[in-house]
Amino acid sequence: MKQQLSALVDGEVDVERCEHIFLAAKSTGEVAQAWRDYHVIRDVLREECWVESDMTSRIMAQLDDEPTMLVPQAVTVSDKVTHIRPRFSKYSWSIAASVAAAFFVGMFVLNQPEVGAPTQIADNDTDQYVVAHHNYAPNSATYYMHNVAYNAGE
Amino acid sequence: MSPKNDFLRALLPVLCLAAISLPAFAEEDLWATMQKTASAARELNYQGLFVYHNGAMIRSVQITHIYEGGREFTRNVVLDGRPREVFSEGDDIVIFNAKNDKVVIEKRRGQNLFPAMLPTQLYPLKQNYKLKFVGQERIAGRLAQVIDMVPNDNLRYQYRIWSDAEYGLLLKMSMLDMQGHTLEQIGFNQVAMLHTKDLDWFQPKIDATKPYVMDDTTDLTHTVDNLVVANLPTGYKKVDQIQLRVPGRTAPVQQLIFSDGLASVSLFVEPMAKGMQPRVGKKTMGSTNVYAHVLNGYQLVVVGEVPAQTVEQIAQQVTFKK
């Protein structure tokens, strides 16, 4: 799996297999973590700029323990790799730079004290919940929009 | 032979024809049309432009959908507002969401994205809605069968669907309140069948100048706790439970999701922390109703595209096991 990850990050995977898009979604826990780690490692190898964070320092510590992770692996997943497509590798996906993504930051942070009538919730009091509902409930129509509250969380 | 008999004789074939064609509007046949509509959105190859209306909000979305080797690939590009691309392969959904100086990659669980709004398993819908044939209309240059989904009770809204008369593709769908006012609507402006299986289009437009960050604040694994919703409104079932890790909060927020097969409701539960302002009350925003109250030191918030009565009933039914 880690070899596949390496190939993915280096853009050596056939785009038509689409795995680069979906690996992150399909995987959880260790694999998802590794996926992000590889981006950091790759950025380090290329001496690309990235912002210092807890996560990156943790990865640097991990690198000491696992030097082999730094060796680019020969791609062995022959069915997945048909040709080199540098499309993705050209760019810096500094994913680790802000792994603590800001999406939900402040999302549930408490708003100003309630002032409205007790039976009517203040205008933006529950917007964060509405956004979370639209994001994760299987109701599609509301899916293409973002409420104002989405901005408020930034 | 009297002229009256002649008249009846002439009428007979018409009556027979009517008797034959009537079953076409029988409910069982309408359900068959619904089944075809549910499958068509997933199994056909098409490209088009659809528009989503909700109150004053309008969004145009360009969609490309290909079904290849048992796998379903969709790319939705939101053309209005913030740049946003939604990719789905089967149940896996990844969103590239441009936000100011960065692009946030969000992952989602399987959702019924337009035009695949109807679930392939129609059984839950059959329990909660009756079908009524409305007629035929032209939508996006295509002839459509118009069918109303009338709820059996007032715990859910009414829907109207326009199904392509030839292909069965869902061309349009609207949600109406009890008074028949349209609450939200989604439908094609133009649509065409694709004859290619090429997947060149299935990739995000990368902005090299921006960092890409992963949103991983949601734990999509199932969780169990001592929460019980004793008597759910008729026809609603719990379909999922996830937890949201919220920065700055000590405890995760639980999100329970309920559905009647079409409409969905979320119940959020979080422990009241010190200094947290309790929220109590209700709110209506277009098709969305919200109900909040506090129970046993927990803040409960119920949100859904359902009538106010339904969110309130769910909120009132929450208990905590000892």
Coordinates of C-alpha atoms in Angstrom, one line a residue, chain B residues 97 126 184 193 227 255 262:
Chain B
N97 CA -13.4 23.7 -2.7
K126 CA -43.5 3.2 -1.1
E184 CA -36.7 24.1 -3.8
M193 CA -26.4 11.6 -23.8
L227 CA -28.3 8.0 23.0
Q255 CA -24.4 13.7 14.3
L262 CA -35.8 10.8 0.4

